[in-house]
Amino acid sequence: MERGQMKPMDAEQLRENGHRMVDFIADYYKTIEDFPVLSQVEPGYLRNLLPSSAPDDPESLDQVLEDVQANILPGVTHWQSPNYFAYYPSNSSIAGFMGEMLSAGLNIVGFSWITSPAATELEMIVLDWLAKLLKLPEEFLSTEQGGGVIQGTASEAILVVLLAARDKFLHRIGKNALNKLVVYASDQTHSSLQKACQMGGIHPENYRMLIAGASTNYALSPDVLKEAISHDISKGLIPFLLCATVGTTSSASIDPLLSLGKIAEENGIWFHIDAAYAGSACICPEFRPYIDGVELADSFNMNAHKWFLTNFDCSALWVKDRNALIQSLSTNPEYLKNKASQTNKVIDYKDWQIPLGRRFRSLKLWMVLRLYGSKNLQDYIRNHVNLAKHFEGLVDQNPRFEVVAPRLFSLICFRLVPAEGNLELSNKLNHELLDAVNSTGKTFISHTVLSGMYILRFAVGAPLTEKRHVDEAWEIIQAQSSLLLERFST
Ligand SMILES: *Cc1c(COP(=O)(O)O)cnc(C)c1O
């Protein structure tokens, strides 16, 4: 391209380049199993492969795509690979992809209603749809006093909830009480709550990470919570936020929402439910009981970008009292004033989140719900859960291994049991097994620690995974464990 002739958004060039990019991505998906699932590059690998400064003159898309193939893809960990079983899934789908494309094409910044009325209104409608699929209580609907909002991540969701709850309390009891506010959750709660406490100015000693161990299947015990609350009250502290999890990050355990919610209610505490991963499953009637008690919650969060075929990022947060969010997060500068906002006829989502600018993210969720329909989405979840059950059966059949926490959704926590029963040795063995399995590049699993035990996590949930991928992963795990045990016994 000659200088001075750049046309950054020429429709015909977009058509040509766009088709080429879609072809490139389709070919990527066709050959995705040829790559090592976990990238095997060394830190800093890319610096030697790319020039040290940006080009003065334009290059062609071909040149860039060649570079992607040769230098970028080796440094990619393939989250969409059917052999991906690490952490929790982060689904993509054609529908989600189409929504992302359309959102990129329109490229609006929808901070207030007026900046693109459709963006705000579609988000309200789609989150009402999803709330109904999850059978959330009516108070969470935008037609009531609450409503849903799409955050980037569960971490942002928990932060805005903590700020709303904090300010609701401080408004009532005075700003000086900040140092007295106490947050409750189990030690299995995602670290984003701790980060939110740090950012929200919660006194570092006032975050109660209550122990949830093997005896309760890693769920928070209501008695432990009650005791902590009365102890804090007796010291003059003020309980203000309880976070329960449905599907914890380590083991997918479930806190008992009904009993915890009642304790929160009795003490006037804001009750938040983090169902980032497992929330998706609750569109199936057989899994919905896991969120019984959500009617007692003030806020509920699930990541559509984990297990709901909606490309990253899309984290759905619902609140019962939208004013609590708005009172904590709204600003009203002159340059954003407009009639619709000032007459209070509309929602301005800038007041429900941390940034001002926001993408048109509801498009992809809308596409997923429309192009697949809830029945397919339910079957999609069930298929993964069945594959996980299948894997659990395989682990159970091999006396060298054990499942270490109940499998509730599509996650299996398991480990190699050493003959000696020595914890330290077992931890070392399992750690080495993890590294050995992942360095084959053929499958990718992750780990956690539960009650001091080093544990392997196998989470089914990639959109391309079939039974043969699960079987192959198990073959690899067994083969690597045999090699490892041979080495240890000599
Ligand atoms: C994944 C996860 C999170 C964090 O999700 P982000 O969207 O990456 O912030 C929080 N809580 C639970 C239970 C999770 O599974």
Short mmCIF file of C-alpha atoms and ligand atoms in Angstrom, two decimals:
data_model
loop_
_atom_site.label_atom_id
_atom_site.label_comp_id
_atom_site.label_asym_id
_atom_site.label_seq_id
_atom_site.Cartn_x
_atom_site.Cartn_y
_atom_site.Cartn_z
CA MET A 1 0.00 0.00 0.00
CA GLU A 2 1.32 3.45 -0.96
CA ARG A 3 1.66 6.20 1.58
CA GLY A 4 -1.28 8.52 1.72
CA GLN A 5 -3.62 5.89 0.32
CA MET A 6 -4.61 4.22 3.54
CA LYS A 7 -8.34 3.56 3.75
CA PRO A 8 -8.84 2.24 7.27
CA MET A 9 -12.45 1.27 6.75
CA ASP A 10 -13.09 0.69 3.10
CA ALA A 11 -16.07 -1.67 2.83
CA GLU A 12 -14.67 -3.71 -0.07
CA GLN A 13 -11.27 -4.10 1.58
CA LEU A 14 -13.05 -5.17 4.75
CA ARG A 15 -14.98 -7.79 2.80
CA GLU A 16 -11.83 -9.20 1.23
CA ASN A 17 -9.69 -9.13 4.38
CA GLY A 18 -12.57 -10.31 6.55
CA HIS A 19 -13.17 -13.37 4.38
CA ARG A 20 -9.47 -14.18 4.49
CA MET A 21 -9.38 -13.85 8.26
CA VAL A 22 -12.43 -16.08 8.67
CA ASP A 23 -10.73 -18.65 6.42
CA PHE A 24 -7.62 -18.42 8.54
CA ILE A 25 -9.59 -18.96 11.74
CA ALA A 26 -11.64 -21.82 10.25
CA ASP A 27 -8.39 -23.52 9.20
CA TYR A 28 -7.09 -22.98 12.72
CA TYR A 29 -10.09 -24.81 14.17
CA LYS A 30 -9.69 -27.60 11.61
CA THR A 31 -6.09 -28.21 12.64
CA ILE A 32 -6.36 -27.25 16.31
CA GLU A 33 -5.48 -30.76 17.50
CA ASP A 34 -2.09 -30.59 15.77
CA PHE A 35 -0.79 -28.00 18.24
CA PRO A 36 0.47 -28.76 21.76
CA VAL A 37 -2.53 -27.79 23.93
CA LEU A 38 -0.30 -26.08 26.48
CA SER A 39 2.17 -23.80 24.73
CA GLN A 40 5.69 -25.20 25.14
CA VAL A 41 7.65 -21.96 24.52
CA GLU A 42 10.15 -20.47 26.98
CA PRO A 43 9.64 -17.05 28.62
CA GLY A 44 10.73 -14.24 26.32
CA TYR A 45 10.55 -16.47 23.22
CA LEU A 46 8.85 -13.83 21.09
CA ARG A 47 11.32 -10.98 21.45
CA ASN A 48 13.93 -12.74 19.30
CA LEU A 49 11.41 -13.55 16.63
CA LEU A 50 9.97 -10.07 16.00
CA PRO A 51 11.62 -6.79 14.95
CA SER A 52 12.49 -4.43 17.76
CA SER A 53 10.32 -1.59 16.43
CA ALA A 54 7.12 -1.06 14.45
CA PRO A 55 7.37 -0.81 10.64
CA ASP A 56 7.50 2.60 8.93
CA ASP A 57 5.89 1.26 5.78
CA PRO A 58 2.80 -0.92 5.56
CA GLU A 59 3.00 -4.68 5.27
CA SER A 60 0.44 -7.03 3.77
CA LEU A 61 -2.11 -9.14 5.60
CA ASP A 62 -0.38 -12.18 4.10
CA GLN A 63 2.88 -11.25 5.76
CA VAL A 64 1.15 -10.76 9.09
CA LEU A 65 -0.74 -14.06 8.85
CA GLU A 66 2.50 -15.85 8.04
CA ASP A 67 3.94 -14.39 11.19
CA VAL A 68 0.90 -15.48 13.17
CA GLN A 69 1.30 -19.03 11.91
CA ALA A 70 5.05 -19.16 12.47
CA ASN A 71 5.53 -17.11 15.63
CA ILE A 72 2.28 -16.41 17.44
CA LEU A 73 0.48 -19.77 17.35
CA PRO A 74 3.43 -21.60 19.01
CA GLY A 75 2.98 -19.22 21.93
CA VAL A 76 -0.75 -19.85 22.18
CA THR A 77 -2.29 -22.21 24.71
CA HIS A 78 -5.27 -23.63 22.88
CA TRP A 79 -8.24 -23.05 25.15
CA GLN A 80 -10.59 -24.19 22.40
CA SER A 81 -8.76 -27.46 21.81
CA PRO A 82 -10.89 -30.57 22.47
CA ASN A 83 -7.93 -31.77 24.57
CA TYR A 84 -8.18 -28.80 26.93
CA PHE A 85 -9.25 -29.84 30.46
CA ALA A 86 -7.46 -27.25 32.63
CA TYR A 87 -8.84 -24.58 35.02
CA TYR A 88 -12.40 -24.02 33.85
CA PRO A 89 -13.38 -23.86 30.20
CA SER A 90 -13.72 -20.63 28.25
CA ASN A 91 -16.08 -21.47 25.45
CA SER A 92 -16.22 -20.12 21.97
CA SER A 93 -18.92 -20.92 19.46
CA ILE A 94 -19.97 -19.86 16.01
CA ALA A 95 -22.85 -17.88 17.51
CA GLY A 96 -20.58 -16.20 20.03
CA PHE A 97 -18.07 -15.48 17.30
CA MET A 98 -20.74 -13.91 15.08
CA GLY A 99 -21.79 -11.69 17.96
CA GLU A 100 -18.19 -10.61 18.56
CA MET A 101 -17.81 -9.85 14.86
CA LEU A 102 -20.93 -7.76 14.76
CA SER A 103 -19.89 -5.95 17.91
CA ALA A 104 -16.47 -5.22 16.37
CA GLY A 105 -18.16 -4.07 13.18
CA LEU A 106 -20.50 -1.62 14.87
CA ASN A 107 -17.79 -0.66 17.37
CA ILE A 108 -20.04 1.49 19.52
CA VAL A 109 -19.23 2.69 23.02
CA GLY A 110 -22.47 2.28 24.94
CA PHE A 111 -21.89 3.97 28.26
CA SER A 112 -25.27 5.68 28.41
CA TRP A 113 -28.55 4.87 26.72
CA ILE A 114 -28.25 7.73 24.23
CA THR A 115 -24.87 6.49 22.93
CA SER A 116 -26.69 3.49 21.38
CA PRO A 117 -30.15 2.80 22.77
CA ALA A 118 -30.15 -0.72 21.31
CA ALA A 119 -27.03 -1.68 23.26
CA THR A 120 -28.58 -0.83 26.61
CA GLU A 121 -32.00 -2.20 25.80
CA LEU A 122 -30.76 -5.46 24.28
CA GLU A 123 -28.58 -6.04 27.35
CA MET A 124 -31.56 -5.57 29.66
CA ILE A 125 -33.73 -7.92 27.58
CA VAL A 126 -31.11 -10.63 27.10
CA LEU A 127 -30.23 -10.68 30.79
CA ASP A 128 -33.95 -10.92 31.62
CA TRP A 129 -34.11 -13.91 29.23
CA LEU A 130 -31.15 -15.56 30.91
CA ALA A 131 -32.54 -14.81 34.40
CA LYS A 132 -35.74 -16.59 33.37
CA LEU A 133 -33.80 -19.59 32.03
CA LEU A 134 -32.06 -19.77 35.41
CA LYS A 135 -35.39 -19.26 37.18
CA LEU A 136 -33.94 -16.40 39.21
CA PRO A 137 -36.46 -14.60 41.42
CA GLU A 138 -38.43 -11.81 39.73
CA GLU A 139 -36.69 -9.11 41.76
CA PHE A 140 -33.62 -9.66 39.59
CA LEU A 141 -35.48 -8.64 36.42
CA SER A 142 -35.07 -5.21 34.86
CA THR A 143 -38.85 -4.82 34.95
CA GLU A 144 -38.60 -4.74 38.78
CA GLN A 145 -36.22 -2.77 41.01
CA GLY A 146 -33.22 -4.83 40.00
CA GLY A 147 -31.75 -5.97 36.72
CA GLY A 148 -28.80 -7.53 34.99
CA VAL A 149 -25.62 -6.06 33.60
CA ILE A 150 -22.78 -7.60 31.62
CA GLN A 151 -19.44 -7.15 33.32
CA GLY A 152 -16.14 -8.16 31.77
CA THR A 153 -15.34 -10.74 34.42
CA ALA A 154 -16.57 -12.22 37.69
CA SER A 155 -13.82 -10.21 39.38
CA GLU A 156 -15.39 -6.95 38.24
CA ALA A 157 -18.80 -8.25 39.28
CA ILE A 158 -17.65 -8.98 42.83
CA LEU A 159 -15.89 -5.62 43.05
CA VAL A 160 -18.94 -3.58 42.05
CA VAL A 161 -21.10 -5.64 44.41
CA LEU A 162 -18.68 -5.05 47.28
CA LEU A 163 -18.63 -1.31 46.58
CA ALA A 164 -22.43 -1.13 46.39
CA ALA A 165 -22.86 -3.08 49.63
CA ARG A 166 -20.14 -1.06 51.38
CA ASP A 167 -21.65 2.28 50.40
CA LYS A 168 -25.16 1.18 51.29
CA PHE A 169 -23.88 0.46 54.81
CA LEU A 170 -21.72 3.54 55.12
CA HIS A 171 -24.59 5.72 53.95
CA ARG A 172 -26.62 4.45 56.89
CA ILE A 173 -24.00 4.27 59.63
CA GLY A 174 -21.51 6.95 58.61
CA LYS A 175 -18.28 6.95 56.63
CA ASN A 176 -16.13 6.57 59.75
CA ALA A 177 -17.32 2.99 60.11
CA LEU A 178 -15.32 1.73 57.11
CA ASN A 179 -12.71 0.12 59.35
CA LYS A 180 -15.42 -1.87 61.10
CA LEU A 181 -16.97 -3.51 58.03
CA VAL A 182 -16.45 -7.27 57.79
CA VAL A 183 -16.68 -9.59 54.76
CA TYR A 184 -17.42 -13.34 55.06
CA ALA A 185 -16.66 -16.17 52.69
CA SER A 186 -15.07 -19.60 52.81
CA ASP A 187 -11.40 -20.22 52.15
CA GLN A 188 -12.52 -21.89 48.90
CA THR A 189 -13.84 -18.58 47.58
CA HIS A 190 -12.17 -17.19 44.48
CA SER A 191 -9.28 -14.79 45.13
CA SER A 192 -11.16 -12.03 43.31
CA LEU A 193 -13.06 -11.38 46.56
CA GLN A 194 -9.81 -10.71 48.37
CA LYS A 195 -8.76 -8.37 45.59
CA ALA A 196 -12.11 -6.59 45.80
CA CYS A 197 -11.60 -6.15 49.57
CA GLN A 198 -8.18 -4.65 48.93
CA MET A 199 -9.53 -2.25 46.34
CA GLY A 200 -12.64 -1.46 48.34
CA GLY A 201 -10.67 -0.27 51.38
CA ILE A 202 -11.85 -3.09 53.64
CA HIS A 203 -9.53 -3.35 56.64
CA PRO A 204 -7.10 -6.21 55.89
CA GLU A 205 -8.04 -7.96 59.13
CA ASN A 206 -11.74 -7.82 58.34
CA TYR A 207 -11.91 -10.40 55.59
CA ARG A 208 -13.03 -13.68 57.17
CA MET A 209 -11.86 -16.59 55.05
CA LEU A 210 -13.69 -19.30 56.99
CA ILE A 211 -12.28 -22.79 56.73
CA ALA A 212 -14.31 -25.17 54.56
CA GLY A 213 -12.59 -28.54 54.62
CA ALA A 214 -13.07 -32.15 53.65
CA SER A 215 -15.67 -32.82 56.38
CA THR A 216 -18.17 -30.50 54.66
CA ASN A 217 -17.00 -31.39 51.13
CA TYR A 218 -15.34 -27.97 50.96
CA ALA A 219 -18.60 -26.10 51.55
CA LEU A 220 -18.98 -23.31 54.10
CA SER A 221 -20.66 -24.48 57.29
CA PRO A 222 -23.55 -22.28 58.48
CA ASP A 223 -22.50 -22.86 62.10
CA VAL A 224 -18.99 -21.62 61.39
CA LEU A 225 -20.45 -18.52 59.75
CA LYS A 226 -22.85 -17.88 62.63
CA GLU A 227 -20.08 -18.13 65.16
CA ALA A 228 -17.81 -15.77 63.23
CA ILE A 229 -20.58 -13.21 62.90
CA SER A 230 -21.51 -13.21 66.57
CA HIS A 231 -17.86 -13.01 67.56
CA ASP A 232 -17.38 -9.97 65.32
CA ILE A 233 -20.55 -8.28 66.56
CA SER A 234 -19.43 -8.77 70.16
CA LYS A 235 -16.22 -6.91 69.29
CA GLY A 236 -18.16 -4.00 67.84
CA LEU A 237 -17.49 -4.88 64.21
CA ILE A 238 -20.14 -4.68 61.48
CA PRO A 239 -20.82 -7.68 59.19
CA PHE A 240 -21.85 -6.34 55.77
CA LEU A 241 -21.12 -8.84 52.98
CA LEU A 242 -21.38 -12.60 52.60
CA CYS A 243 -20.15 -14.26 49.42
CA ALA A 244 -21.23 -17.84 48.77
CA THR A 245 -20.01 -19.90 45.85
CA VAL A 246 -21.81 -22.42 43.68
CA GLY A 247 -19.00 -24.33 42.00
CA THR A 248 -15.79 -23.27 43.73
CA THR A 249 -12.66 -22.86 41.68
CA SER A 250 -10.71 -25.68 43.33
CA SER A 251 -13.31 -28.44 43.53
CA ALA A 252 -16.69 -27.09 42.30
CA SER A 253 -18.11 -27.42 45.81
CA ILE A 254 -21.38 -25.71 46.65
CA ASP A 255 -22.06 -23.58 49.69
CA PRO A 256 -25.47 -24.24 51.31
CA LEU A 257 -27.27 -21.16 50.00
CA LEU A 258 -30.51 -21.56 51.94
CA SER A 259 -29.00 -21.72 55.41
CA LEU A 260 -26.32 -19.15 54.63
CA GLY A 261 -28.87 -16.83 53.07
CA LYS A 262 -31.05 -16.98 56.17
CA ILE A 263 -28.11 -16.03 58.37
CA ALA A 264 -27.35 -13.12 56.05
CA GLU A 265 -30.99 -12.05 56.17
CA GLU A 266 -31.17 -12.21 59.97
CA ASN A 267 -28.08 -10.04 60.22
CA GLY A 268 -28.98 -7.62 57.44
CA ILE A 269 -25.89 -8.60 55.43
CA TRP A 270 -25.63 -8.23 51.63
CA PHE A 271 -25.67 -11.77 50.21
CA HIS A 272 -23.76 -12.35 46.97
CA ILE A 273 -23.62 -15.64 45.04
CA ASP A 274 -20.66 -16.39 42.79
CA ALA A 275 -21.68 -19.07 40.30
CA ALA A 276 -19.12 -18.07 37.69
CA TYR A 277 -18.59 -21.58 36.34
CA ALA A 278 -21.51 -23.69 37.57
CA GLY A 279 -24.24 -21.11 36.98
CA SER A 280 -24.51 -22.21 33.35
CA ALA A 281 -25.53 -25.72 34.40
CA CYS A 282 -28.48 -24.32 36.33
CA ILE A 283 -30.47 -23.81 33.12
CA CYS A 284 -31.06 -27.59 33.34
CA PRO A 285 -33.91 -28.53 35.69
CA GLU A 286 -31.81 -31.32 37.24
CA PHE A 287 -29.08 -28.84 38.29
CA ARG A 288 -31.32 -25.91 39.20
CA PRO A 289 -31.72 -27.13 42.83
CA TYR A 290 -28.05 -26.22 43.35
CA ILE A 291 -29.07 -22.55 43.38
CA ASP A 292 -32.14 -23.00 45.57
CA GLY A 293 -31.79 -20.15 48.03
CA VAL A 294 -30.90 -17.62 45.33
CA GLU A 295 -34.16 -15.92 46.30
CA LEU A 296 -32.37 -14.81 49.48
CA ALA A 297 -29.46 -13.26 47.55
CA ASP A 298 -28.93 -9.59 46.82
CA SER A 299 -26.76 -10.35 43.80
CA PHE A 300 -25.94 -13.31 41.58
CA ASN A 301 -23.17 -13.75 39.04
CA MET A 302 -22.39 -16.29 36.32
CA ASN A 303 -19.82 -16.20 33.52
CA ALA A 304 -21.45 -16.82 30.17
CA HIS A 305 -17.90 -16.88 28.81
CA LYS A 306 -17.01 -20.01 30.74
CA TRP A 307 -19.49 -22.75 29.97
CA PHE A 308 -22.22 -21.07 27.96
CA LEU A 309 -20.72 -20.85 24.47
CA THR A 310 -20.33 -17.08 24.65
CA ASN A 311 -16.88 -15.91 23.62
CA PHE A 312 -14.82 -14.17 26.28
CA ASP A 313 -15.69 -11.75 27.85
CA CYS A 314 -19.24 -11.88 29.16
CA SER A 315 -19.98 -12.07 32.87
CA ALA A 316 -23.64 -11.71 33.81
CA LEU A 317 -24.41 -9.98 37.10
CA TRP A 318 -27.89 -9.50 38.51
CA VAL A 319 -28.85 -7.33 41.48
CA LYS A 320 -32.16 -6.92 43.29
CA ASP A 321 -31.60 -3.25 44.06
CA ARG A 322 -30.08 -1.43 41.12
CA ASN A 323 -30.07 1.81 43.08
CA ALA A 324 -27.43 0.42 45.41
CA LEU A 325 -25.08 0.01 42.43
CA ILE A 326 -25.98 3.37 40.97
CA GLN A 327 -25.57 5.24 44.26
CA SER A 328 -22.09 3.84 44.62
CA LEU A 329 -20.88 4.15 41.04
CA SER A 330 -22.64 7.03 39.31
CA THR A 331 -21.18 10.34 38.27
CA ASN A 332 -22.91 13.00 36.26
CA PRO A 333 -20.43 15.23 34.44
CA GLU A 334 -21.72 18.03 32.24
CA TYR A 335 -20.36 16.55 29.02
CA LEU A 336 -22.47 13.40 29.42
CA LYS A 337 -25.75 15.09 30.32
CA ASN A 338 -28.71 14.32 28.06
CA LYS A 339 -32.47 14.46 28.22
CA ALA A 340 -33.11 10.72 28.43
CA SER A 341 -30.76 10.30 31.40
CA GLN A 342 -31.93 13.40 33.21
CA THR A 343 -35.59 12.48 33.01
CA ASN A 344 -34.72 9.08 34.54
CA LYS A 345 -36.42 7.20 31.75
CA VAL A 346 -33.45 5.01 30.94
CA ILE A 347 -30.68 2.88 32.37
CA ASP A 348 -27.16 4.22 31.89
CA TYR A 349 -24.93 1.20 32.35
CA LYS A 350 -21.90 3.42 33.03
CA ASP A 351 -23.35 3.67 36.57
CA TRP A 352 -23.35 -0.12 37.02
CA GLN A 353 -19.66 -0.75 36.32
CA ILE A 354 -16.11 0.51 36.83
CA PRO A 355 -15.18 1.93 33.40
CA LEU A 356 -17.13 4.49 31.44
CA GLY A 357 -16.82 2.87 28.01
CA ARG A 358 -18.45 -0.45 27.31
CA ARG A 359 -18.74 -2.81 24.36
CA PHE A 360 -21.94 -4.14 22.78
CA ARG A 361 -21.46 -7.49 24.51
CA SER A 362 -25.12 -8.48 24.68
CA LEU A 363 -25.05 -9.21 20.93
CA LYS A 364 -23.05 -12.39 21.39
CA LEU A 365 -25.20 -13.66 24.26
CA TRP A 366 -28.31 -12.89 22.21
CA MET A 367 -26.85 -14.79 19.26
CA VAL A 368 -26.03 -17.78 21.46
CA LEU A 369 -29.52 -17.89 22.93
CA ARG A 370 -31.19 -17.50 19.54
CA LEU A 371 -28.99 -19.60 17.29
CA TYR A 372 -28.83 -22.54 19.73
CA GLY A 373 -32.01 -22.28 21.81
CA SER A 374 -32.19 -23.33 25.44
CA LYS A 375 -32.79 -27.02 24.68
CA ASN A 376 -29.50 -27.34 22.81
CA LEU A 377 -27.72 -25.40 25.51
CA GLN A 378 -29.08 -27.79 28.14
CA ASP A 379 -27.93 -30.79 26.11
CA TYR A 380 -24.55 -29.19 25.63
CA ILE A 381 -24.08 -28.94 29.42
CA ARG A 382 -25.42 -32.46 29.99
CA ASN A 383 -23.02 -33.91 27.45
CA HIS A 384 -20.06 -32.42 29.32
CA VAL A 385 -21.36 -33.64 32.65
CA ASN A 386 -21.76 -37.14 31.18
CA LEU A 387 -18.23 -37.06 29.80
CA ALA A 388 -17.03 -36.03 33.26
CA LYS A 389 -18.96 -38.94 34.81
CA HIS A 390 -17.29 -41.22 32.29
CA PHE A 391 -13.85 -39.92 33.29
CA GLU A 392 -14.75 -40.34 36.96
CA GLY A 393 -15.59 -43.98 36.25
CA LEU A 394 -12.21 -44.50 34.58
CA VAL A 395 -10.41 -43.03 37.60
CA ASP A 396 -12.45 -45.20 39.95
CA GLN A 397 -11.49 -48.34 38.05
CA ASN A 398 -7.76 -47.79 38.51
CA PRO A 399 -6.67 -48.62 42.08
CA ARG A 400 -3.60 -46.42 41.70
CA PHE A 401 -5.83 -43.33 41.58
CA GLU A 402 -8.57 -41.83 43.73
CA VAL A 403 -11.26 -39.20 43.27
CA VAL A 404 -10.82 -36.74 46.15
CA ALA A 405 -13.95 -34.59 46.10
CA PRO A 406 -17.50 -35.30 44.96
CA ARG A 407 -18.04 -34.65 41.26
CA LEU A 408 -21.04 -32.33 40.97
CA PHE A 409 -20.73 -30.80 37.50
CA SER A 410 -18.00 -31.44 34.92
CA LEU A 411 -14.93 -31.24 37.18
CA ILE A 412 -13.08 -34.23 38.60
CA CYS A 413 -10.50 -33.75 41.35
CA PHE A 414 -8.27 -36.80 41.56
CA ARG A 415 -4.79 -37.90 42.45
CA LEU A 416 -2.31 -40.70 42.26
CA VAL A 417 -2.20 -42.53 45.59
CA PRO A 418 1.28 -43.65 46.61
CA ALA A 419 1.47 -47.12 48.12
CA GLU A 420 3.16 -45.79 51.27
CA GLY A 421 0.38 -43.33 52.00
CA ASN A 422 2.98 -40.61 52.52
CA LEU A 423 1.45 -37.15 51.91
CA GLU A 424 4.68 -35.41 51.02
CA LEU A 425 5.67 -38.08 48.54
CA SER A 426 2.18 -38.14 47.12
CA ASN A 427 2.24 -34.38 46.58
CA LYS A 428 5.59 -34.59 44.84
CA LEU A 429 4.43 -37.44 42.62
CA ASN A 430 1.24 -35.71 41.60
CA HIS A 431 3.07 -32.48 40.87
CA GLU A 432 5.49 -34.35 38.64
CA LEU A 433 2.66 -36.23 37.00
CA LEU A 434 0.97 -32.94 36.12
CA ASP A 435 4.14 -31.62 34.49
CA ALA A 436 4.74 -34.87 32.64
CA VAL A 437 1.18 -35.01 31.29
CA ASN A 438 1.15 -31.40 30.18
CA SER A 439 4.55 -31.53 28.55
CA THR A 440 3.28 -34.22 26.17
CA GLY A 441 1.30 -31.38 24.58
CA LYS A 442 -1.49 -33.87 23.89
CA THR A 443 -3.75 -32.91 26.73
CA PHE A 444 -3.84 -30.14 29.35
CA ILE A 445 -5.00 -30.44 32.95
CA SER A 446 -4.37 -28.22 35.99
CA HIS A 447 -4.04 -28.65 39.73
CA THR A 448 -5.10 -27.37 43.13
CA VAL A 449 -4.45 -28.10 46.78
CA LEU A 450 -7.25 -29.44 48.99
CA SER A 451 -6.62 -30.15 52.71
CA GLY A 452 -2.89 -30.11 52.03
CA MET A 453 -3.19 -32.63 49.20
CA TYR A 454 -1.81 -31.75 45.77
CA ILE A 455 -4.62 -32.62 43.41
CA LEU A 456 -5.15 -32.87 39.68
CA ARG A 457 -8.18 -31.17 38.16
CA PHE A 458 -9.87 -32.45 35.01
CA ALA A 459 -12.58 -30.05 33.81
CA VAL A 460 -14.60 -31.05 30.76
CA GLY A 461 -16.09 -28.13 28.87
CA ALA A 462 -14.41 -27.29 25.58
CA PRO A 463 -16.93 -27.10 22.74
CA LEU A 464 -15.09 -29.65 20.55
CA THR A 465 -14.45 -32.29 23.23
CA GLU A 466 -15.78 -35.78 22.53
CA LYS A 467 -15.55 -39.06 24.42
CA ARG A 468 -12.42 -40.08 22.49
CA HIS A 469 -10.57 -37.01 23.79
CA VAL A 470 -11.46 -37.90 27.37
CA ASP A 471 -10.35 -41.51 26.81
CA GLU A 472 -7.10 -40.38 25.24
CA ALA A 473 -6.39 -38.00 28.12
CA TRP A 474 -6.88 -40.86 30.56
CA GLU A 475 -4.52 -43.08 28.54
CA ILE A 476 -1.88 -40.35 28.66
CA ILE A 477 -2.31 -39.80 32.40
CA GLN A 478 -2.00 -43.54 33.07
CA ALA A 479 1.00 -43.97 30.78
CA GLN A 480 2.81 -41.01 32.35
CA SER A 481 2.03 -42.28 35.84
CA SER A 482 3.51 -45.68 34.99
CA LEU A 483 6.72 -44.06 33.76
CA LEU A 484 6.86 -41.90 36.87
CA LEU A 485 6.26 -44.76 39.30
CA GLU A 486 8.93 -46.83 37.59
CA ARG A 487 11.37 -43.98 38.03
CA PHE A 488 10.45 -43.51 41.69
CA SER A 489 10.78 -47.19 42.56
CA THR A 490 14.31 -47.55 41.14
C1 LIG B 1 -13.50 -18.24 37.11
C2 LIG B 1 -14.04 -17.84 38.40
C3 LIG B 1 -13.90 -16.54 38.88
C4 LIG B 1 -13.08 -15.49 38.18
O1 LIG B 1 -13.53 -15.26 36.92
P1 LIG B 1 -13.10 -13.99 36.06
O2 LIG B 1 -14.30 -13.81 35.20
O3 LIG B 1 -11.89 -14.39 35.31
O4 LIG B 1 -12.85 -12.86 36.98
C5 LIG B 1 -14.50 -16.23 40.07
N1 LIG B 1 -15.18 -17.13 40.77
C6 LIG B 1 -15.33 -18.40 40.35
C7 LIG B 1 -16.12 -19.37 41.17
C8 LIG B 1 -14.77 -18.80 39.15
O5 LIG B 1 -14.93 -20.06 38.74
#
